[in-house]
C-alpha positions as protocol buffer text, in pm:
chain_id: "A"
residue {
  index: 1
  type: MET
  ca { x: 75 y: -6428 z: -102 }
}
residue {
  index: 2
  type: ALA
  ca { x: 23 y: -6126 z: -324 }
}
residue {
  index: 3
  type: SER
  ca { x: -91 y: -6239 z: -666 }
}
residue {
  index: 4
  type: ALA
  ca { x: 66 y: -6126 z: -990 }
}
residue {
  index: 5
  type: ASP
  ca { x: -264 y: -5961 z: -1075 }
}
residue {
  index: 6
  type: LEU
  ca { x: -246 y: -5735 z: -768 }
}
residue {
  index: 7
  type: LEU
  ca { x: 111 y: -5633 z: -841 }
}
residue {
  index: 8
  type: ARG
  ca { x: 24 y: -5567 z: -1204 }
}
residue {
  index: 9
  type: ARG
  ca { x: -271 y: -5352 z: -1099 }
}
residue {
  index: 10
  type: GLU
  ca { x: -43 y: -5152 z: -871 }
}
residue {
  index: 11
  type: GLU
  ca { x: 209 y: -5092 z: -1150 }
}
residue {
  index: 12
  type: GLU
  ca { x: -64 y: -4987 z: -1391 }
}
residue {
  index: 13
  type: PHE
  ca { x: -207 y: -4752 z: -1128 }
}
residue {
  index: 14
  type: TYR
  ca { x: 128 y: -4583 z: -1065 }
}
residue {
  index: 15
  type: ALA
  ca { x: 180 y: -4544 z: -1436 }
}
residue {
  index: 16
  type: SER
  ca { x: -165 y: -4392 z: -1478 }
}
residue {
  index: 17
  type: LEU
  ca { x: -109 y: -4138 z: -1201 }
}
residue {
  index: 18
  type: PHE
  ca { x: 184 y: -3977 z: -1377 }
}
residue {
  index: 19
  type: ASP
  ca { x: 61 y: -4021 z: -1730 }
}
residue {
  index: 20
  type: SER
  ca { x: -103 y: -3692 z: -1820 }
}
residue {
  index: 21
  type: ALA
  ca { x: -211 y: -3814 z: -2164 }
}
residue {
  index: 22
  type: LYS
  ca { x: -480 y: -4051 z: -2039 }
}
residue {
  index: 23
  type: GLY
  ca { x: -772 y: -3823 z: -2114 }
}
residue {
  index: 24
  type: GLY
  ca { x: -1052 y: -3696 z: -1891 }
}
residue {
  index: 25
  type: ASP
  ca { x: -997 y: -3955 z: -1619 }
}
residue {
  index: 26
  type: ALA
  ca { x: -658 y: -3810 z: -1532 }
}
residue {
  index: 27
  type: VAL
  ca { x: -638 y: -3665 z: -1182 }
}
residue {
  index: 28
  type: LYS
  ca { x: -591 y: -3291 z: -1195 }
}
residue {
  index: 29
  type: SER
  ca { x: -436 y: -3216 z: -857 }
}
residue {
  index: 30
  type: ARG
  ca { x: -147 y: -3386 z: -685 }
}
residue {
  index: 31
  type: GLY
  ca { x: -342 y: -3405 z: -357 }
}
residue {
  index: 32
  type: GLN
  ca { x: -614 y: -3608 z: -519 }
}
residue {
  index: 33
  type: MET
  ca { x: -354 y: -3831 z: -682 }
}
residue {
  index: 34
  type: ILE
  ca { x: -193 y: -3905 z: -346 }
}
residue {
  index: 35
  type: GLU
  ca { x: -530 y: -3979 z: -187 }
}
residue {
  index: 36
  type: ARG
  ca { x: -619 y: -4222 z: -463 }
}
residue {
  index: 37
  type: LYS
  ca { x: -279 y: -4388 z: -438 }
}
residue {
  index: 38
  type: ILE
  ca { x: -318 y: -4433 z: -61 }
}
residue {
  index: 39
  type: GLU
  ca { x: -665 y: -4583 z: -105 }
}
residue {
  index: 40
  type: VAL
  ca { x: -537 y: -4834 z: -357 }
}
residue {
  index: 41
  type: LEU
  ca { x: -242 y: -4928 z: -135 }
}
residue {
  index: 42
  type: GLU
  ca { x: -468 y: -4978 z: 165 }
}
residue {
  index: 43
  type: ASP
  ca { x: -701 y: -5193 z: -43 }
}
residue {
  index: 44
  type: MET
  ca { x: -414 y: -5403 z: -172 }
}
residue {
  index: 45
  type: ALA
  ca { x: -257 y: -5438 z: 175 }
}
residue {
  index: 46
  type: ALA
  ca { x: -586 y: -5575 z: 307 }
}
residue {
  index: 47
  type: LYS
  ca { x: -599 y: -5842 z: 35 }
}
residue {
  index: 48
  type: VAL
  ca { x: -246 y: -5982 z: 48 }
}
residue {
  index: 49
  type: SER
  ca { x: -149 y: -6246 z: 305 }
}
residue {
  index: 50
  type: ASN
  ca { x: 223 y: -6281 z: 251 }
}
residue {
  index: 51
  type: ARG
  ca { x: 417 y: -6098 z: 523 }
}
residue {
  index: 52
  type: ARG
  ca { x: 688 y: -5978 z: 289 }
}
residue {
  index: 53
  type: SER
  ca { x: 438 y: -5841 z: 38 }
}
residue {
  index: 54
  type: ARG
  ca { x: 238 y: -5675 z: 313 }
}
residue {
  index: 55
  type: ARG
  ca { x: 552 y: -5512 z: 452 }
}
residue {
  index: 56
  type: TRP
  ca { x: 643 y: -5386 z: 105 }
}
residue {
  index: 57
  type: LEU
  ca { x: 297 y: -5236 z: 59 }
}
residue {
  index: 58
  type: ASN
  ca { x: 309 y: -5076 z: 404 }
}
residue {
  index: 59
  type: ASP
  ca { x: 643 y: -4918 z: 321 }
}
residue {
  index: 60
  type: ARG
  ca { x: 501 y: -4775 z: 0 }
}
residue {
  index: 61
  type: LEU
  ca { x: 203 y: -4644 z: 195 }
}
residue {
  index: 62
  type: LEU
  ca { x: 428 y: -4468 z: 446 }
}
residue {
  index: 63
  type: ILE
  ca { x: 628 y: -4314 z: 164 }
}
residue {
  index: 64
  type: GLU
  ca { x: 310 y: -4170 z: 14 }
}
residue {
  index: 65
  type: LEU
  ca { x: 198 y: -4031 z: 351 }
}
residue {
  index: 66
  type: VAL
  ca { x: 520 y: -3829 z: 386 }
}
residue {
  index: 67
  type: PRO
  ca { x: 506 y: -3504 z: 189 }
}
residue {
  index: 68
  type: ARG
  ca { x: 780 y: -3426 z: -57 }
}
residue {
  index: 69
  type: LEU
  ca { x: 1067 y: -3216 z: 83 }
}
residue {
  index: 70
  type: HIS
  ca { x: 1187 y: -2905 z: -90 }
}
residue {
  index: 71
  type: VAL
  ca { x: 1553 y: -2813 z: -136 }
}
residue {
  index: 72
  type: GLU
  ca { x: 1596 y: -2625 z: 193 }
}
residue {
  index: 73
  type: GLU
  ca { x: 1444 y: -2908 z: 395 }
}
residue {
  index: 74
  type: ILE
  ca { x: 1666 y: -3167 z: 230 }
}
residue {
  index: 75
  type: LYS
  ca { x: 1970 y: -2948 z: 297 }
}
residue {
  index: 76
  type: GLY
  ca { x: 1873 y: -2927 z: 664 }
}
residue {
  index: 77
  type: LEU
  ca { x: 1866 y: -3306 z: 693 }
}
residue {
  index: 78
  type: PHE
  ca { x: 2229 y: -3336 z: 584 }
}
residue {
  index: 79
  type: ALA
  ca { x: 2355 y: -3021 z: 758 }
}
residue {
  index: 80
  type: PRO
  ca { x: 2187 y: -2995 z: 1100 }
}
residue {
  index: 81
  type: PRO
  ca { x: 2300 y: -2728 z: 1350 }
}
residue {
  index: 82
  type: PRO
  ca { x: 2558 y: -2645 z: 1463 }
}
residue {
  index: 83
  type: TRP
  ca { x: 2744 y: -2760 z: 1146 }
}
residue {
  index: 84
  type: GLY
  ca { x: 2505 y: -2635 z: 880 }
}
residue {
  index: 85
  type: GLU
  ca { x: 2203 y: -2419 z: 945 }
}
residue {
  index: 86
  type: GLU
  ca { x: 2228 y: -2150 z: 1211 }
}
residue {
  index: 87
  type: LEU
  ca { x: 2037 y: -2190 z: 1535 }
}
residue {
  index: 88
  type: PRO
  ca { x: 1777 y: -1927 z: 1623 }
}
residue {
  index: 89
  type: VAL
  ca { x: 1897 y: -1671 z: 1875 }
}
residue {
  index: 90
  type: SER
  ca { x: 1781 y: -1760 z: 2227 }
}
residue {
  index: 91
  type: ALA
  ca { x: 1627 y: -1521 z: 2478 }
}
residue {
  index: 92
  type: PHE
  ca { x: 1945 y: -1542 z: 2687 }
}
residue {
  index: 93
  type: CYS
  ca { x: 2160 y: -1431 z: 2394 }
}
residue {
  index: 94
  type: ARG
  ca { x: 1926 y: -1146 z: 2313 }
}
residue {
  index: 95
  type: THR
  ca { x: 1920 y: -1009 z: 2669 }
}
residue {
  index: 96
  type: SER
  ca { x: 2288 y: -1068 z: 2754 }
}
residue {
  index: 97
  type: VAL
  ca { x: 2450 y: -1047 z: 2414 }
}
residue {
  index: 98
  type: GLY
  ca { x: 2748 y: -842 z: 2537 }
}
residue {
  index: 99
  type: GLU
  ca { x: 2839 y: -1070 z: 2827 }
}
residue {
  index: 100
  type: TRP
  ca { x: 2779 y: -1380 z: 2615 }
}
residue {
  index: 101
  type: ASP
  ca { x: 3001 y: -1259 z: 2331 }
}
residue {
  index: 102
  type: ALA
  ca { x: 3279 y: -1174 z: 2576 }
}
residue {
  index: 103
  type: PHE
  ca { x: 3254 y: -1524 z: 2720 }
}
residue {
  index: 104
  type: ARG
  ca { x: 3254 y: -1696 z: 2381 }
}
residue {
  index: 105
  type: SER
  ca { x: 3535 y: -1489 z: 2233 }
}
residue {
  index: 106
  type: ILE
  ca { x: 3777 y: -1524 z: 2525 }
}
residue {
  index: 107
  type: ASP
  ca { x: 4137 y: -1585 z: 2425 }
}
residue {
  index: 108
  type: MET
  ca { x: 4247 y: -1948 z: 2456 }
}
residue {
  index: 109
  type: ASP
  ca { x: 4563 y: -1858 z: 2650 }
}
residue {
  index: 110
  type: VAL
  ca { x: 4363 y: -1645 z: 2894 }
}
residue {
  index: 111
  type: GLU
  ca { x: 4116 y: -1929 z: 2938 }
}
residue {
  index: 112
  type: ALA
  ca { x: 4398 y: -2177 z: 3008 }
}
residue {
  index: 113
  type: ARG
  ca { x: 4551 y: -1945 z: 3271 }
}
residue {
  index: 114
  type: LEU
  ca { x: 4215 y: -1895 z: 3442 }
}
residue {
  index: 115
  type: MET
  ca { x: 4150 y: -2268 z: 3454 }
}
residue {
  index: 116
  type: GLN
  ca { x: 4498 y: -2332 z: 3595 }
}
residue {
  index: 117
  type: GLN
  ca { x: 4451 y: -2066 z: 3864 }
}
residue {
  index: 118
  type: MET
  ca { x: 4115 y: -2213 z: 3964 }
}
residue {
  index: 119
  type: LYS
  ca { x: 4266 y: -2560 z: 3987 }
}
residue {
  index: 120
  type: GLN
  ca { x: 4557 y: -2438 z: 4201 }
}
residue {
  index: 121
  type: SER
  ca { x: 4322 y: -2244 z: 4430 }
}
residue {
  index: 122
  type: SER
  ca { x: 4103 y: -2552 z: 4476 }
}
residue {
  index: 123
  type: THR
  ca { x: 4409 y: -2766 z: 4556 }
}
residue {
  index: 124
  type: LYS
  ca { x: 4531 y: -2517 z: 4816 }
}
residue {
  index: 125
  type: GLN
  ca { x: 4193 y: -2513 z: 4987 }
}
residue {
  index: 126
  type: LYS
  ca { x: 4186 y: -2891 z: 5004 }
}
residue {
  index: 127
  type: ASN
  ca { x: 4541 y: -2914 z: 5138 }
}
residue {
  index: 128
  type: HIS
  ca { x: 4497 y: -2633 z: 5391 }
}
residue {
  index: 129
  type: VAL
  ca { x: 4412 y: -2778 z: 5731 }
}
residue {
  index: 130
  type: ASP
  ca { x: 4398 y: -2553 z: 6035 }
}
residue {
  index: 131
  type: ARG
  ca { x: 4605 y: -2682 z: 6326 }
}
residue {
  index: 132
  type: ASN
  ca { x: 4315 y: -2645 z: 6571 }
}
residue {
  index: 133
  type: GLU
  ca { x: 4087 y: -2835 z: 6332 }
}
residue {
  index: 134
  type: LEU
  ca { x: 4339 y: -3118 z: 6307 }
}
residue {
  index: 135
  type: VAL
  ca { x: 4378 y: -3140 z: 6684 }
}
residue {
  index: 136
  type: ALA
  ca { x: 4002 y: -3138 z: 6735 }
}
residue {
  index: 137
  type: LEU
  ca { x: 3954 y: -3406 z: 6469 }
}
residue {
  index: 138
  type: ASN
  ca { x: 4210 y: -3632 z: 6636 }
}
residue {
  index: 139
  type: SER
  ca { x: 4042 y: -3567 z: 6970 }
}
residue {
  index: 140
  type: TRP
  ca { x: 3707 y: -3663 z: 6825 }
}
residue {
  index: 141
  type: HIS
  ca { x: 3852 y: -3999 z: 6717 }
}
residue {
  index: 142
  type: HIS
  ca { x: 3972 y: -4058 z: 7074 }
}
residue {
  index: 143
  type: ILE
  ca { x: 3611 y: -4086 z: 7189 }
}
residue {
  index: 144
  type: ASP
  ca { x: 3493 y: -4445 z: 7182 }
}
residue {
  index: 145
  type: ARG
  ca { x: 3243 y: -4540 z: 6917 }
}
residue {
  index: 146
  type: GLN
  ca { x: 2964 y: -4630 z: 7159 }
}
residue {
  index: 147
  type: THR
  ca { x: 2972 y: -4282 z: 7310 }
}
residue {
  index: 148
  type: ARG
  ca { x: 2969 y: -4113 z: 6970 }
}
residue {
  index: 149
  type: GLU
  ca { x: 2673 y: -4317 z: 6851 }
}
residue {
  index: 150
  type: ALA
  ca { x: 2481 y: -4246 z: 7172 }
}
residue {
  index: 151
  type: ILE
  ca { x: 2540 y: -3872 z: 7139 }
}
residue {
  index: 152
  type: LYS
  ca { x: 2423 y: -3873 z: 6776 }
}
residue {
  index: 153
  type: ARG
  ca { x: 2100 y: -4048 z: 6875 }
}
residue {
  index: 154
  type: ASN
  ca { x: 2025 y: -3803 z: 7158 }
}
residue {
  index: 155
  type: PHE
  ca { x: 2215 y: -3480 z: 7104 }
}
residue {
  index: 156
  type: LEU
  ca { x: 2205 y: -3237 z: 7400 }
}
residue {
  index: 157
  type: PRO
  ca { x: 2414 y: -2931 z: 7304 }
}
residue {
  index: 158
  type: ASP
  ca { x: 2321 y: -2723 z: 7610 }
}
residue {
  index: 159
  type: LEU
  ca { x: 2435 y: -2991 z: 7853 }
}
residue {
  index: 160
  type: LEU
  ca { x: 2749 y: -3057 z: 7651 }
}
residue {
  index: 161
  type: GLU
  ca { x: 2836 y: -2689 z: 7660 }
}
residue {
  index: 162
  type: ILE
  ca { x: 2804 y: -2686 z: 8041 }
}
residue {
  index: 163
  type: TYR
  ca { x: 3033 y: -2987 z: 8076 }
}
residue {
  index: 164
  type: GLU
  ca { x: 3278 y: -2836 z: 7831 }
}
residue {
  index: 165
  type: GLU
  ca { x: 3306 y: -2510 z: 8017 }
}
residue {
  index: 166
  type: ARG
  ca { x: 3377 y: -2696 z: 8342 }
}
residue {
  index: 167
  type: VAL
  ca { x: 3641 y: -2917 z: 8181 }
}
residue {
  index: 168
  type: ARG
  ca { x: 3803 y: -2634 z: 7984 }
}
residue {
  index: 169
  type: THR
  ca { x: 3819 y: -2415 z: 8293 }
}
residue {
  index: 170
  type: PHE
  ca { x: 3980 y: -2703 z: 8481 }
}
residue {
  index: 171
  type: ILE
  ca { x: 4240 y: -2760 z: 8205 }
}
residue {
  index: 172
  type: GLU
  ca { x: 4335 y: -2392 z: 8178 }
}
residue {
  index: 173
  type: ASP
  ca { x: 4347 y: -2340 z: 8557 }
}
residue {
  index: 174
  type: THR
  ca { x: 4702 y: -2246 z: 8663 }
}
residue {
  index: 175
  type: SER
  ca { x: 4644 y: -2254 z: 9038 }
}
residue {
  index: 176
  type: GLY
  ca { x: 4778 y: -2609 z: 9066 }
}
residue {
  index: 177
  type: LYS
  ca { x: 4441 y: -2777 z: 9106 }
}
residue {
  index: 178
  type: ASP
  ca { x: 4480 y: -3130 z: 8968 }
}
residue {
  index: 179
  type: MET
  ca { x: 4134 y: -3275 z: 9034 }
}
residue {
  index: 180
  type: LEU
  ca { x: 3775 y: -3187 z: 8942 }
}
residue {
  index: 181
  type: VAL
  ca { x: 3488 y: -3368 z: 9112 }
}
residue {
  index: 182
  type: LEU
  ca { x: 3137 y: -3367 z: 8963 }
}
residue {
  index: 183
  type: ASN
  ca { x: 2824 y: -3540 z: 9092 }
}
residue {
  index: 184
  type: VAL
  ca { x: 2627 y: -3660 z: 8790 }
}
residue {
  index: 185
  type: GLN
  ca { x: 2361 y: -3919 z: 8871 }
}
residue {
  index: 186
  type: ASP
  ca { x: 2199 y: -3971 z: 8531 }
}
residue {
  index: 187
  type: PRO
  ca { x: 2373 y: -4253 z: 8336 }
}
residue {
  index: 188
  type: PHE
  ca { x: 2341 y: -4087 z: 7997 }
}
residue {
  index: 189
  type: GLN
  ca { x: 2464 y: -3754 z: 8128 }
}
residue {
  index: 190
  type: ARG
  ca { x: 2766 y: -3931 z: 8277 }
}
residue {
  index: 191
  type: LEU
  ca { x: 2829 y: -4084 z: 7936 }
}
residue {
  index: 192
  type: LEU
  ca { x: 2834 y: -3733 z: 7788 }
}
residue {
  index: 193
  type: LEU
  ca { x: 3073 y: -3617 z: 8058 }
}
residue {
  index: 194
  type: HIS
  ca { x: 3313 y: -3905 z: 7993 }
}
residue {
  index: 195
  type: GLY
  ca { x: 3297 y: -3825 z: 7621 }
}
residue {
  index: 196
  type: VAL
  ca { x: 3393 y: -3463 z: 7687 }
}
residue {
  index: 197
  type: CYS
  ca { x: 3682 y: -3580 z: 7902 }
}
residue {
  index: 198
  type: GLU
  ca { x: 3807 y: -3812 z: 7629 }
}
residue {
  index: 199
  type: PHE
  ca { x: 3783 y: -3529 z: 7379 }
}
residue {
  index: 200
  type: TYR
  ca { x: 4002 y: -3303 z: 7596 }
}
residue {
  index: 201
  type: ASN
  ca { x: 4244 y: -3583 z: 7693 }
}
residue {
  index: 202
  type: VAL
  ca { x: 4171 y: -3586 z: 8065 }
}
residue {
  index: 203
  type: SER
  ca { x: 4100 y: -3898 z: 8268 }
}
residue {
  index: 204
  type: SER
  ca { x: 3758 y: -3950 z: 8425 }
}
residue {
  index: 205
  type: THR
  ca { x: 3657 y: -4214 z: 8676 }
}
residue {
  index: 206
  type: THR
  ca { x: 3314 y: -4270 z: 8828 }
}
residue {
  index: 207
  type: THR
  ca { x: 3285 y: -4426 z: 9172 }
}
residue {
  index: 208
  type: THR
  ca { x: 2980 y: -4532 z: 9373 }
}
residue {
  index: 209
  type: THR
  ca { x: 2933 y: -4436 z: 9737 }
}
residue {
  index: 210
  type: VAL
  ca { x: 2648 y: -4480 z: 9984 }
}
residue {
  index: 211
  type: ARG
  ca { x: 2516 y: -4161 z: 10139 }
}
residue {
  index: 212
  type: ASP
  ca { x: 2205 y: -4150 z: 10361 }
}
residue {
  index: 213
  type: GLY
  ca { x: 2116 y: -4499 z: 10248 }
}
residue {
  index: 214
  type: LYS
  ca { x: 2129 y: -4404 z: 9880 }
}
residue {
  index: 215
  type: LEU
  ca { x: 2380 y: -4485 z: 9610 }
}
residue {
  index: 216
  type: ARG
  ca { x: 2561 y: -4176 z: 9486 }
}
residue {
  index: 217
  type: LYS
  ca { x: 2777 y: -4148 z: 9175 }
}
residue {
  index: 218
  type: THR
  ca { x: 3087 y: -3929 z: 9180 }
}
residue {
  index: 219
  type: THR
  ca { x: 3299 y: -3856 z: 8873 }
}
residue {
  index: 220
  type: THR
  ca { x: 3661 y: -3757 z: 8933 }
}
residue {
  index: 221
  type: ILE
  ca { x: 3846 y: -3579 z: 8653 }
}
residue {
  index: 222
  type: LYS
  ca { x: 4226 y: -3553 z: 8648 }
}
residue {
  index: 223
  type: LYS
  ca { x: 4479 y: -3408 z: 8410 }
}
residue {
  index: 224
  type: ARG
  ca { x: 4706 y: -3641 z: 8219 }
}
residue {
  index: 225
  type: SER
  ca { x: 5070 y: -3588 z: 8136 }
}
residue {
  index: 226
  type: GLY
  ca { x: 4981 y: -3509 z: 7775 }
}
residue {
  index: 227
  type: THR
  ca { x: 4696 y: -3273 z: 7858 }
}
residue {
  index: 228
  type: GLY
  ca { x: 4766 y: -2930 z: 7714 }
}
residue {
  index: 229
  type: ARG
  ca { x: 4583 y: -2611 z: 7637 }
}
residue {
  index: 230
  type: ALA
  ca { x: 4220 y: -2658 z: 7533 }
}
residue {
  index: 231
  type: HIS
  ca { x: 4183 y: -2617 z: 7157 }
}
residue {
  index: 232
  type: LYS
  ca { x: 3949 y: -2361 z: 7007 }
}
residue {
  index: 233
  type: ILE
  ca { x: 3689 y: -2599 z: 6866 }
}
residue {
  index: 234
  type: LYS
  ca { x: 3413 y: -2694 z: 7104 }
}
residue {
  index: 235
  type: THR
  ca { x: 3304 y: -3053 z: 7143 }
}
residue {
  index: 236
  type: PHE
  ca { x: 2934 y: -3002 z: 7082 }
}
residue {
  index: 237
  type: LEU
  ca { x: 3007 y: -2841 z: 6744 }
}
residue {
  index: 238
  type: ALA
  ca { x: 3219 y: -3139 z: 6645 }
}
residue {
  index: 239
  type: TRP
  ca { x: 2949 y: -3381 z: 6756 }
}
residue {
  index: 240
  type: SER
  ca { x: 2670 y: -3191 z: 6582 }
}
residue {
  index: 241
  type: ASN
  ca { x: 2860 y: -3201 z: 6252 }
}
residue {
  index: 242
  type: PRO
  ca { x: 3182 y: -3403 z: 6288 }
}
residue {
  index: 243
  type: THR
  ca { x: 3258 y: -3394 z: 5915 }
}
residue {
  index: 244
  type: GLU
  ca { x: 3279 y: -3014 z: 5911 }
}
residue {
  index: 245
  type: MET
  ca { x: 3459 y: -2894 z: 6223 }
}
residue {
  index: 246
  type: LEU
  ca { x: 3388 y: -2528 z: 6292 }
}
residue {
  index: 247
  type: LEU
  ca { x: 3622 y: -2283 z: 6464 }
}
residue {
  index: 248
  type: GLU
  ca { x: 3481 y: -2104 z: 6761 }
}
residue {
  index: 249
  type: ALA
  ca { x: 3412 y: -1738 z: 6688 }
}
């Protein structure tokens, strides 16, 4: 615990620092006074054992380490930018002062109208859904989940485009042909073909026949009663990015 003698010494020292009538031992410069005061505080802090006294001495030491603030610095503490002191001009403001001033000084009514127009435009874009996009999106959901996941894992756009052209030509054929027969032997390629058929709302059935002692797969595609004109969005585009359906150019 700090003794009364230590505290008395500290009080006498502070009094001596600011007492200019002490004779030749008086410190002439304020810098030397502060240095002496810090030395005494450090010496006293090393001798005391009480936590409260040590904390008090440390606080006094920190106060002495901080230089005195002048009037402008004190004013800045209580009036920081942007309420009090002005901020320095940035490089952006210096190079684009005209555009920046026009932006800052815009009329409040004009600003409100611009914000309202932007909001309305954004709402219209969100609500606008192209009919072909909607049809293609519904068609995409007709494809079973297993087929969609398989296509995402192994995407073959060139093969999909070939199957699409065959199916689309079959749908748009007006000659009365009601059946399209394709011989696809690879299991995964048949899966792609069935997916294309589901997308375009045509039925597809694969049968197995024996020819020359070998098993042959034959896929028969037929139009359904609800099958209409092929929409403008291609299947492989929908599969490559199903969240953003793209119209065919």
